[in-house]
Each structure stands twice: as C-alpha cells, then as structure tokens.
Short mmCIF file of C-alpha atoms in Angstrom, two decimals:
data_model
loop_
_atom_site.label_atom_id
_atom_site.label_comp_id
_atom_site.label_asym_id
_atom_site.label_seq_id
_atom_site.Cartn_x
_atom_site.Cartn_y
_atom_site.Cartn_z
CA UNK A 1 68.17 79.95 125.46
CA UNK A 2 71.22 77.66 123.93
CA UNK A 3 69.51 78.25 120.36
CA UNK A 4 69.35 81.92 120.75
CA UNK A 5 72.63 82.23 121.78
CA UNK A 6 73.74 80.23 119.10
CA UNK A 7 71.65 81.70 116.73
CA UNK A 8 73.31 85.37 117.76
CA UNK A 9 76.85 83.60 117.64
CA UNK A 10 76.24 82.68 113.95
CA UNK A 11 74.89 86.12 113.08
CA UNK A 12 77.97 87.65 114.68
CA UNK A 13 80.20 85.00 112.56
CA UNK A 14 78.52 85.88 109.22
CA UNK A 15 78.68 89.75 109.55
CA UNK A 16 82.39 89.29 110.49
CA UNK A 17 82.82 87.39 107.50
CA UNK A 18 80.76 89.70 105.20
CA UNK A 19 83.16 92.25 106.87
CA UNK A 20 86.43 90.30 106.09
CA UNK A 21 85.37 90.10 102.37
CA UNK A 22 84.48 93.40 101.89
CA UNK A 23 87.80 95.21 103.59
CA UNK A 24 90.56 95.15 101.12
CA UNK A 25 93.66 92.94 102.16
CA UNK A 26 96.73 94.42 104.21
CA UNK A 27 99.05 95.81 101.61
CA UNK A 28 102.85 95.19 101.52
CA UNK A 29 103.74 98.32 103.06
CA UNK A 30 103.41 97.06 106.57
CA UNK A 31 106.39 94.29 106.16
CA UNK A 32 108.48 96.04 103.56
CA UNK A 33 108.24 100.13 103.63
CA UNK A 34 108.55 100.06 107.49
CA UNK A 35 111.91 101.81 107.28
CA UNK A 36 111.52 103.75 104.45
CA UNK A 37 111.48 107.86 104.96
CA UNK A 38 108.13 108.67 106.80
CA UNK A 39 106.10 111.64 105.51
CA UNK A 40 107.12 115.15 106.59
CA UNK A 41 110.69 114.04 106.39
CA UNK A 42 113.26 115.98 104.18
CA UNK A 43 114.54 114.40 101.26
CA UNK A 44 118.00 113.61 101.39
CA UNK A 45 120.50 115.17 98.86
CA UNK A 46 123.34 113.05 96.96
CA UNK A 47 125.50 113.64 93.75
CA UNK A 48 124.81 110.79 91.90
CA UNK A 49 125.85 109.30 88.27
CA UNK A 50 123.77 109.31 85.12
CA UNK A 51 124.18 106.19 82.73
CA UNK A 52 126.33 108.58 80.52
CA UNK A 53 128.61 109.06 83.56
CA UNK A 54 127.88 112.32 84.36
CA UNK A 55 127.53 113.55 87.85
CA UNK A 56 124.30 115.16 88.94
CA UNK A 57 122.62 116.14 92.27
CA UNK A 58 119.31 114.41 93.18
CA UNK A 59 117.95 118.23 94.03
CA UNK A 60 119.06 119.59 90.60
CA UNK A 61 116.66 116.77 88.99
CA UNK A 62 113.85 117.00 91.15
CA UNK A 63 114.04 121.14 90.55
CA UNK A 64 111.58 122.13 93.58
CA UNK A 65 108.75 120.30 91.83
CA UNK A 66 106.34 117.44 92.88
CA UNK A 67 108.75 114.50 92.14
CA UNK A 68 108.66 110.48 92.14
CA UNK A 69 111.61 108.50 93.36
CA UNK A 70 111.64 105.25 92.05
CA UNK A 71 114.05 102.80 93.62
CA UNK A 72 114.95 99.62 91.39
CA UNK A 73 117.56 97.66 89.62
CA UNK A 74 117.68 95.73 86.45
CA UNK A 75 118.54 92.28 88.58
CA UNK A 76 115.03 92.82 90.39
CA UNK A 77 112.07 90.73 88.81
CA UNK A 78 109.50 92.96 90.69
CA UNK A 79 110.99 95.79 89.44
CA UNK A 80 110.86 94.78 85.81
CA UNK A 81 107.42 93.47 86.18
CA UNK A 82 106.57 97.25 87.85
CA UNK A 83 108.31 99.23 85.02
CA UNK A 84 105.22 99.36 82.79
CA UNK A 85 102.90 100.96 85.47
CA UNK A 86 105.88 103.43 86.22
CA UNK A 87 106.33 104.44 82.45
CA UNK A 88 102.63 104.72 82.45
CA UNK A 89 102.48 107.16 85.30
CA UNK A 90 105.23 109.10 84.05
CA UNK A 91 103.48 109.62 80.99
CA UNK A 92 100.35 110.67 82.45
CA UNK A 93 101.92 113.11 85.17
CA UNK A 94 104.95 114.44 83.84
CA UNK A 95 103.09 116.48 81.40
CA UNK A 96 101.51 117.96 84.46
CA UNK A 97 104.80 118.89 85.97
CA UNK A 98 105.83 116.02 88.14
CA UNK A 99 109.35 114.65 87.67
CA UNK A 100 110.22 111.18 87.54
CA UNK A 101 113.78 110.00 88.82
CA UNK A 102 115.05 106.22 88.80
CA UNK A 103 117.61 105.52 91.33
CA UNK A 104 119.25 102.29 90.31
CA UNK A 105 121.29 99.86 92.50
CA UNK A 106 123.01 98.26 89.54
CA UNK A 107 126.76 97.63 90.05
CA UNK A 108 127.40 97.03 86.34
CA UNK A 109 126.47 100.20 84.13
CA UNK A 110 126.31 97.75 80.75
CA UNK A 111 123.02 95.80 82.51
CA UNK A 112 121.56 99.20 83.68
CA UNK A 113 121.86 100.79 80.22
CA UNK A 114 120.56 97.25 78.60
CA UNK A 115 117.50 97.40 80.85
CA UNK A 116 116.82 101.09 80.12
CA UNK A 117 116.76 100.57 76.66
CA UNK A 118 114.80 97.25 76.72
CA UNK A 119 111.81 98.59 78.72
CA UNK A 120 111.98 102.16 76.97
CA UNK A 121 112.46 104.00 80.30
CA UNK A 122 112.13 107.73 79.36
CA UNK A 123 112.41 109.28 82.82
CA UNK A 124 115.68 110.55 84.31
CA UNK A 125 118.15 107.56 85.79
CA UNK A 126 120.91 107.76 88.56
CA UNK A 127 122.98 105.60 90.44
CA UNK A 128 125.90 105.45 92.96
CA UNK A 129 126.55 102.14 91.27
CA UNK A 130 126.66 100.04 94.58
CA UNK A 131 124.87 97.09 95.67
CA UNK A 132 121.89 98.06 97.52
CA UNK A 133 123.09 96.82 100.93
CA UNK A 134 126.24 99.08 100.56
CA UNK A 135 124.65 102.21 99.30
CA UNK A 136 124.97 105.31 101.13
CA UNK A 137 121.70 106.49 99.20
CA UNK A 138 119.88 103.06 100.62
CA UNK A 139 120.58 103.76 103.91
CA UNK A 140 119.67 107.45 103.73
CA UNK A 141 116.08 106.75 102.29
CA UNK A 142 115.74 103.58 104.57
CA UNK A 143 115.26 101.43 101.28
CA UNK A 144 115.40 97.60 101.94
CA UNK A 145 113.15 96.34 99.30
CA UNK A 146 112.71 97.20 95.69
CA UNK A 147 110.67 98.51 93.91
CA UNK A 148 110.17 101.13 96.57
CA UNK A 149 108.93 104.73 95.77
CA UNK A 150 108.58 108.04 97.36
CA UNK A 151 106.45 111.03 96.35
CA UNK A 152 108.51 114.20 97.20
CA UNK A 153 106.31 117.88 97.48
CA UNK A 154 107.87 121.15 95.92
CA UNK A 155 109.35 121.70 99.37
CA UNK A 156 111.43 118.78 99.36
CA UNK A 157 109.48 116.89 102.02
CA UNK A 158 108.30 113.08 101.53
CA UNK A 159 104.62 112.76 101.09
CA UNK A 160 104.27 108.90 100.72
CA UNK A 161 106.81 106.14 101.12
CA UNK A 162 105.66 102.69 99.28
CA UNK A 163 106.62 99.41 97.65
CA UNK A 164 103.17 99.61 95.83
CA UNK A 165 102.77 101.50 92.47
CA UNK A 166 99.01 101.64 92.59
CA UNK A 167 99.21 103.51 96.20
CA UNK A 168 101.88 105.99 94.40
CA UNK A 169 99.39 106.55 91.58
CA UNK A 170 96.28 107.00 93.63
CA UNK A 171 98.21 109.52 96.05
CA UNK A 172 99.36 111.43 92.63
CA UNK A 173 95.77 111.74 91.09
CA UNK A 174 94.34 112.71 94.66
CA UNK A 175 97.01 115.21 95.38
CA UNK A 176 96.87 116.80 91.78
CA UNK A 177 93.51 116.57 91.26
CA UNK A 178 91.96 119.43 89.41
CA UNK A 179 88.45 120.85 90.05
CA UNK A 180 86.80 121.03 86.71
CA UNK A 181 83.24 121.80 85.71
CA UNK A 182 81.87 118.97 82.93
CA UNK A 183 79.53 120.51 80.46
CA UNK A 184 75.96 119.05 80.71
CA UNK A 185 73.48 118.32 82.84
CA UNK A 186 72.77 115.76 85.84
CA UNK A 187 68.96 114.65 86.60
CA UNK A 188 67.65 112.31 89.06
CA UNK A 189 64.72 110.52 88.19
CA UNK A 190 62.50 107.13 88.36
CA UNK A 191 61.92 104.29 85.89
CA UNK A 192 59.87 101.63 85.13
CA UNK A 193 61.86 98.48 86.52
CA UNK A 194 61.20 94.82 86.30
CA UNK A 195 59.61 94.93 90.11
CA UNK A 196 58.88 98.49 90.59
CA UNK A 197 60.01 102.01 90.10
CA UNK A 198 63.74 102.44 90.24
CA UNK A 199 65.56 105.48 91.31
CA UNK A 200 68.24 106.72 88.84
CA UNK A 201 70.84 109.37 87.88
CA UNK A 202 71.35 110.44 84.18
CA UNK A 203 74.28 112.42 83.01
CA UNK A 204 73.94 113.92 79.77
CA UNK A 205 76.75 116.02 77.68
CA UNK A 206 75.88 119.21 75.92
CA UNK A 207 73.93 118.50 72.30
CA UNK A 208 73.44 120.40 69.64
CA UNK A 209 69.65 120.40 68.37
CA UNK A 210 69.55 117.10 66.60
CA UNK A 211 72.40 115.66 67.51
CA UNK A 212 72.74 112.20 69.30
CA UNK A 213 75.04 110.41 71.49
CA UNK A 214 75.94 107.13 73.06
CA UNK A 215 74.35 105.95 76.25
CA UNK A 216 76.06 103.58 79.16
CA UNK A 217 73.98 102.02 81.61
CA UNK A 218 75.49 101.00 84.89
CA UNK A 219 74.41 98.05 86.88
CA UNK A 220 75.66 98.14 90.55
CA UNK A 221 76.62 95.00 92.55
CA UNK A 222 74.75 92.77 95.34
CA UNK A 223 73.79 95.21 97.92
CA UNK A 224 75.33 98.18 96.53
CA UNK A 225 73.70 101.10 94.80
CA UNK A 226 74.21 103.63 92.27
CA UNK A 227 75.98 106.13 94.40
CA UNK A 228 79.99 106.07 94.79
CA UNK A 229 83.11 106.86 93.18
CA UNK A 230 83.30 103.57 91.24
CA UNK A 231 80.58 104.42 88.93
CA UNK A 232 80.82 108.28 89.37
CA UNK A 233 84.53 108.55 88.15
CA UNK A 234 83.58 106.80 84.95
CA UNK A 235 80.02 108.53 84.53
CA UNK A 236 82.15 112.07 84.54
CA UNK A 237 84.59 110.99 82.27
CA UNK A 238 82.52 109.66 79.72
CA UNK A 239 80.16 112.74 80.05
CA UNK A 240 83.23 115.00 79.65
CA UNK A 241 83.56 113.16 76.25
CA UNK A 242 80.62 113.36 74.74
CA UNK A 243 78.93 110.25 76.22
CA UNK A 244 75.56 110.16 78.31
CA UNK A 245 75.07 107.67 81.02
CA UNK A 246 72.52 106.34 83.54
CA UNK A 247 73.10 104.87 86.94
CA UNK A 248 70.37 103.31 88.61
CA UNK A 249 69.50 101.45 91.82
CA UNK A 250 68.05 97.91 91.51
CA UNK A 251 64.88 96.58 93.31
CA UNK A 252 65.16 96.10 97.10
CA UNK A 253 68.28 98.45 96.76
CA UNK A 254 69.04 102.10 97.33
CA UNK A 255 66.26 104.41 96.77
CA UNK A 256 64.33 102.03 94.37
CA UNK A 257 61.19 100.19 95.35
CA UNK A 258 61.05 96.62 96.21
CA UNK A 259 62.51 94.35 99.42
CA UNK A 260 65.81 93.11 99.11
CA UNK A 261 64.64 89.84 100.40
CA UNK A 262 62.80 89.79 96.86
CA UNK A 263 65.49 90.36 95.09
CA UNK A 264 67.24 87.71 92.47
CA UNK A 265 69.31 87.66 89.47
CA UNK A 266 66.82 87.29 87.13
CA UNK A 267 64.59 89.98 88.37
CA UNK A 268 67.65 92.31 88.57
CA UNK A 269 68.26 91.45 84.61
CA UNK A 270 64.34 92.63 84.18
CA UNK A 271 65.30 95.92 85.72
CA UNK A 272 68.05 96.35 83.41
CA UNK A 273 66.43 95.41 80.40
CA UNK A 274 63.71 98.10 81.16
CA UNK A 275 66.11 100.84 82.06
CA UNK A 276 67.74 99.76 78.18
CA UNK A 277 64.55 100.07 76.69
CA UNK A 278 63.74 103.52 78.39
CA UNK A 279 67.02 105.20 77.25
CA UNK A 280 67.10 103.36 73.65
CA UNK A 281 63.94 105.25 73.38
CA UNK A 282 65.28 108.58 73.86
CA UNK A 283 65.82 110.79 70.94
CA UNK A 284 69.37 111.63 71.59
CA UNK A 285 70.67 108.07 72.24
CA UNK A 286 72.45 106.82 69.40
CA UNK A 287 73.65 103.30 70.96
CA UNK A 288 73.70 101.53 74.42
CA UNK A 289 76.39 100.19 76.19
CA UNK A 290 76.57 98.38 79.50
CA UNK A 291 79.04 98.37 82.66
CA UNK A 292 78.62 96.14 85.69
CA UNK A 293 80.11 95.48 88.78
CA UNK A 294 80.09 92.27 90.72
CA UNK A 295 76.90 91.07 90.71
CA UNK A 296 75.79 93.79 88.62
CA UNK A 297 78.74 92.52 86.00
CA UNK A 298 76.78 89.13 85.79
CA UNK A 299 73.48 90.78 85.13
CA UNK A 300 75.00 93.27 82.38
CA UNK A 301 76.66 90.38 80.44
CA UNK A 302 73.35 88.08 80.76
CA UNK A 303 71.15 91.29 79.59
CA UNK A 304 73.68 91.91 76.86
CA UNK A 305 72.96 88.16 75.79
CA UNK A 306 69.36 88.68 75.54
CA UNK A 307 69.00 91.39 73.51
CA UNK A 308 69.38 90.77 69.54
CA UNK A 309 72.62 91.37 67.92
CA UNK A 310 73.79 94.89 67.48
CA UNK A 311 71.31 96.45 70.18
CA UNK A 312 74.47 96.82 72.62
CA UNK A 313 77.53 98.64 71.28
CA UNK A 314 80.16 97.36 74.28
CA UNK A 315 80.03 95.69 77.63
CA UNK A 316 82.65 96.48 80.33
CA UNK A 317 82.64 94.21 83.20
CA UNK A 318 84.56 94.77 86.66
CA UNK A 319 84.92 92.02 89.35
CA UNK A 320 82.01 90.22 87.49
CA UNK A 321 80.47 87.95 90.34
CA UNK A 322 79.98 84.69 88.33
CA UNK A 323 80.69 82.89 91.62
CA UNK A 324 77.23 83.60 92.70
CA UNK A 325 75.92 80.22 91.13
CA UNK A 326 78.82 78.00 92.78
CA UNK A 327 78.02 79.68 95.91
CA UNK A 328 74.55 78.59 95.69
CA UNK A 329 75.38 75.32 94.99
CA UNK A 330 77.53 75.07 97.97
CA UNK A 331 75.13 76.56 100.07
CA UNK A 332 76.83 79.61 101.22
CA UNK A 333 76.35 83.17 100.05
CA UNK A 334 78.17 85.88 101.53
CA UNK A 335 78.84 83.72 104.69
CA UNK A 336 75.14 82.80 105.16
CA UNK A 337 74.83 78.83 104.98
CA UNK A 338 72.01 76.88 104.43
CA UNK A 339 70.65 73.79 102.70
CA UNK A 340 71.27 74.51 98.74
CA UNK A 341 68.58 71.44 98.12
CA UNK A 342 66.10 72.86 100.41
CA UNK A 343 66.69 76.51 100.91
CA UNK A 344 64.79 78.39 103.53
CA UNK A 345 62.32 81.28 103.36
CA UNK A 346 65.28 83.69 103.66
CA UNK A 347 68.37 83.28 105.35
CA UNK A 348 70.00 86.34 107.57
CA UNK A 349 72.79 88.52 106.22
CA UNK A 350 74.58 91.61 107.78
CA UNK A 351 73.16 94.54 108.67
CA UNK A 352 69.69 92.88 109.11
CA UNK A 353 69.47 92.08 105.26
CA UNK A 354 67.66 88.74 104.32
CA UNK A 355 68.34 86.83 101.56
CA UNK A 356 65.44 85.26 99.81
CA UNK A 357 65.08 81.68 99.09
CA UNK A 358 64.25 82.53 95.54
CA UNK A 359 67.60 84.11 95.02
CA UNK A 360 69.31 80.88 96.21
CA UNK A 361 66.88 78.59 93.72
CA UNK A 362 67.51 80.86 90.70
CA UNK A 363 70.89 81.11 91.17
CA UNK A 364 71.65 77.71 91.65
CA UNK A 365 70.63 76.85 87.91
CA UNK A 366 71.65 80.37 86.44
CA UNK A 367 73.07 79.90 83.04
CA UNK A 368 75.61 82.85 83.32
CA UNK A 369 78.32 82.08 80.79
CA UNK A 370 75.78 80.41 78.42
CA UNK A 371 73.45 83.25 78.13
CA UNK A 372 76.67 85.86 78.10
CA UNK A 373 77.77 84.04 75.21
CA UNK A 374 75.02 85.13 72.99
CA UNK A 375 76.79 88.54 72.88
CA UNK A 376 79.64 89.12 70.88
CA UNK A 377 80.36 92.64 70.59
CA UNK A 378 83.43 94.50 72.13
CA UNK A 379 83.93 93.82 75.73
CA UNK A 380 86.33 94.37 78.58
CA UNK A 381 86.82 92.40 81.94
CA UNK A 382 88.45 93.88 84.36
CA UNK A 383 89.42 91.93 87.82
CA UNK A 384 91.69 91.86 90.88
CA UNK A 385 94.21 89.28 92.05
CA UNK A 386 93.65 90.13 95.54
CA UNK A 387 89.89 89.50 95.14
CA UNK A 388 88.65 87.54 97.97
CA UNK A 389 84.69 88.04 97.05
CA UNK A 390 85.03 86.61 93.24
CA UNK A 391 88.13 85.19 92.39
CA UNK A 392 89.48 86.57 89.21
CA UNK A 393 89.33 83.30 87.64
CA UNK A 394 85.65 83.95 87.10
CA UNK A 395 86.48 87.26 85.29
CA UNK A 396 88.91 85.25 83.24
CA UNK A 397 86.27 82.70 82.19
CA UNK A 398 84.72 85.38 79.93
CA UNK A 399 87.03 85.10 77.67
CA UNK A 400 86.06 81.51 76.86
CA UNK A 401 82.69 82.66 75.66
CA UNK A 402 83.93 86.31 74.40
CA UNK A 403 87.27 85.21 72.83
CA UNK A 404 87.60 89.07 71.29
CA UNK A 405 87.57 90.15 75.11
CA UNK A 406 89.83 92.53 76.44
CA UNK A 407 91.12 91.04 79.93
CA UNK A 408 93.14 93.03 82.60
CA UNK A 409 93.81 91.35 85.71
CA UNK A 410 95.32 94.11 88.24
CA UNK A 411 97.85 92.55 90.62
CA UNK A 412 96.83 93.25 94.22
CA UNK A 413 93.71 94.78 93.56
CA UNK A 414 90.84 93.65 95.68
CA UNK A 415 86.97 93.39 94.78
CA UNK A 416 85.89 97.04 94.91
CA UNK A 417 89.59 98.01 93.57
CA UNK A 418 90.31 100.34 96.71
CA UNK A 419 94.00 100.06 95.97
CA UNK A 420 93.77 102.16 93.06
CA UNK A 421 90.09 102.73 92.14
CA UNK A 422 91.05 105.24 89.58
CA UNK A 423 93.46 102.91 87.50
CA UNK A 424 90.19 100.24 87.19
CA UNK A 425 87.69 102.90 86.51
CA UNK A 426 90.21 104.51 83.73
CA UNK A 427 90.72 101.33 81.91
CA UNK A 428 86.84 101.31 81.48
CA UNK A 429 86.11 104.80 80.85
CA UNK A 430 89.07 104.59 77.94
CA UNK A 431 87.71 101.43 76.63
CA UNK A 432 84.35 103.23 76.06
CA UNK A 433 85.50 105.94 74.72
CA UNK A 434 87.31 104.43 72.16
CA UNK A 435 84.90 102.11 71.44
CA UNK A 436 81.98 104.29 71.21
CA UNK A 437 84.14 106.88 68.62
CA UNK A 438 84.38 109.44 70.68
#
C-alpha cells in the first residue's frame, strides 16, 4: 500500500512538473500594468506638444483609426531597448492603417529630440513635458511604468493595455488578420519512415509545367505532432512565396505508426532522412531545407550533418533541445527521474506516456553538436530567454559549430513562443524565403 501511494505521488509530481514546464511564465502585466486603462474604457483626450513645439490633440493624431499609444521616455533603459520592436511594428502595421503615437515623459526637449533622431523613430511624438509622477496624462491613462502600450480601436475604446510589446504585436496581428486563400494544394499522405509509416501533410504552391521549387521539411518536438500553428504559420507563408513544405509525425507520435516507448532520437533521425529522401526524389523539388522545433531541432541539425555537403539548402532551429543529452546524463527527462547508468525498461511520463530505456541510453552518448558541425550551410537559431524547458544557451551554442549562423534570442519568450508566436514564425519564414531565393 505504501509503495503504491508513493508511486502515485511520484506520478502526480511528474505530471505537475511537466505542466509547469510547458506553460508560459506569468507575464509582467500582472505586476506593472494593473492600473492601466482596462479594455472597453474610452481613450482620454489631451492637448500635447510635438518635438517642434506645435500643440495637437491626441484624438487628431489617432484620427478614428486603430492606434497604438507608446508611453516612453528617452531616460528609460527599458524603453530604449524596446524601440526597435515598436519601430518594426510601425513599419509592419502603419501601411495597414494603424496609427502609432509615442507619448513621452521627457522634460527636456533636447533629450527627447536627440533620442528620436538617434533611434530613427518615424512615428508621431507628443509630450506634456512633465515627469511621469506629475503628468496628468500618466494619471488619466494609469501609467505607473514605462514602457507601457495601449491598443485603441477606431471608436476610441481601449482594446489592450500592456507593458509587453510582444503581447501588443500578437493582439494587433490577430485583430487585423485578413482571411486569404493561398494558391496551391494541401495533401495528406503517408510516407516510409525508419520505423513504420509516417503520417504527413504536404503543401505545394501552384507551379507551371516543368517548374521546380524549394521544399522545406518540418521536424516537431518531443511528444508533439505535425499539427498546430507553430509550423502551420510558417508553411502557409512559404507556400504563398512559392515554396513547398512537408510536416510529418515521427514514429510513435500523432497519426504515425509505432509506439512512443520505442522512440529515440536516432530513430527520429532515420525518419527525417527517409522523408528527405522522399521529397528529394519529387520531380518538382529543386532543393531541400529543414526546420525543427525542440527535439525536432536536434533531429534537424543532426540529419543535416549526416548528409553530404550541399544536400540541405538551409536549416532553421526553434528552441533546439540539445539539453536532452545533459538531461539523460543527470537522470531527469521531463521531470521523470531514473538511474542514468542503469536505466529501466521505461519510465512513466505525463498522460500515460512511457519513456523507453533505449531513449535514455542513446541520448546519454548523443553527439549532437559534433554531428551538426558537419553541416555548414545557411542556418538560423531562434530561442527565448524565458524557455524553462531548454535554456537559450543551448541554442546559442550552435554558433560555436555553425559560425555563420544567425542567432536571434527573443526576450521573454518561452519554449513554444506563446508570448508572440507570430514573431518567431515570421523570423523563420523570412529567413527561408530570403535564403531560398523567393
């Protein structure tokens, strides 16, 4: 009875640890955005000064359109750090009719104008030239921390108040999303893998007779699948730019054959190589590239290293889980603890899944970076500083074996990039579109 009880407690703890690892960290709004205007409230109107000394009404700048109010100051380090994000959003959304207005809490016009020039801020700027604690504007909008941002709808109502530019971008993207048909075809099929048949989704752009296009193969993470927005957003963007893609479930995952307990990184590499072989033989495919998330990032990087020079056109890794070897050496994978020198037949994971002993044995000796180093083509690594599943330093380490890699570390993003999935997926799709010449 005692052993049964302890085992049940262990399973509960493991499940809780897995859930803790998968859920995003609490964002800073719970601490710093509590007094900002709430959704549904009306935007207060003020007469404010431009850097040139002209008096304007805030409502005149907003013009009854979607608008972003960016509360900042030149003396604020976090504001200066966030300027590139806001400027990038301005470049993306202003052509779609969104007004951006910077509301500064500078008191010295010279410092304010100097920062505008230094950071090439191109959206409208206004201020009451008072310290934040003395500003009627700050009191009316509930600003106690900068940077703070608000999204205002065309009726002048607050839609979002936040201190996080990623959250603002995510909300803007979803609110302004346009339904569009992407020319081409989407086909569900099954392919031969290293261990049985693999379920796959192939997206193909419209091609003229005899025309060829690049192909991108997606590799999902531990316990994941081919489904979901992380890969779908990238695949849709690629298809719209004339690039084909295939997403598939590894053995023991999703709709593919095999048992999860038999899954190892080496047999997932075999699966990936089989899929690469399949798409490379398609008459319309001109080149093959790889995208991998989490454990799929490890698989993609090692598969690229196992192939001949030039076989893979580009590789993009999202939060690559190269920590999995260190986890195996420590005897702790996804919260499941074991003796790494004498692993059991399997260990229990969340949701009834079983991690096989062969997974542990092979991960213990897995030459991740050494194998990946044999690939030296174009590469991108995207990782988040708030990733509690795989510390971002494991992504940065790829730079030591791929000196030419582009490494983008997203501040505050978790393992699944849930704070702003559109930012991470756009980085990957833009990289591939650029490198594949479309």
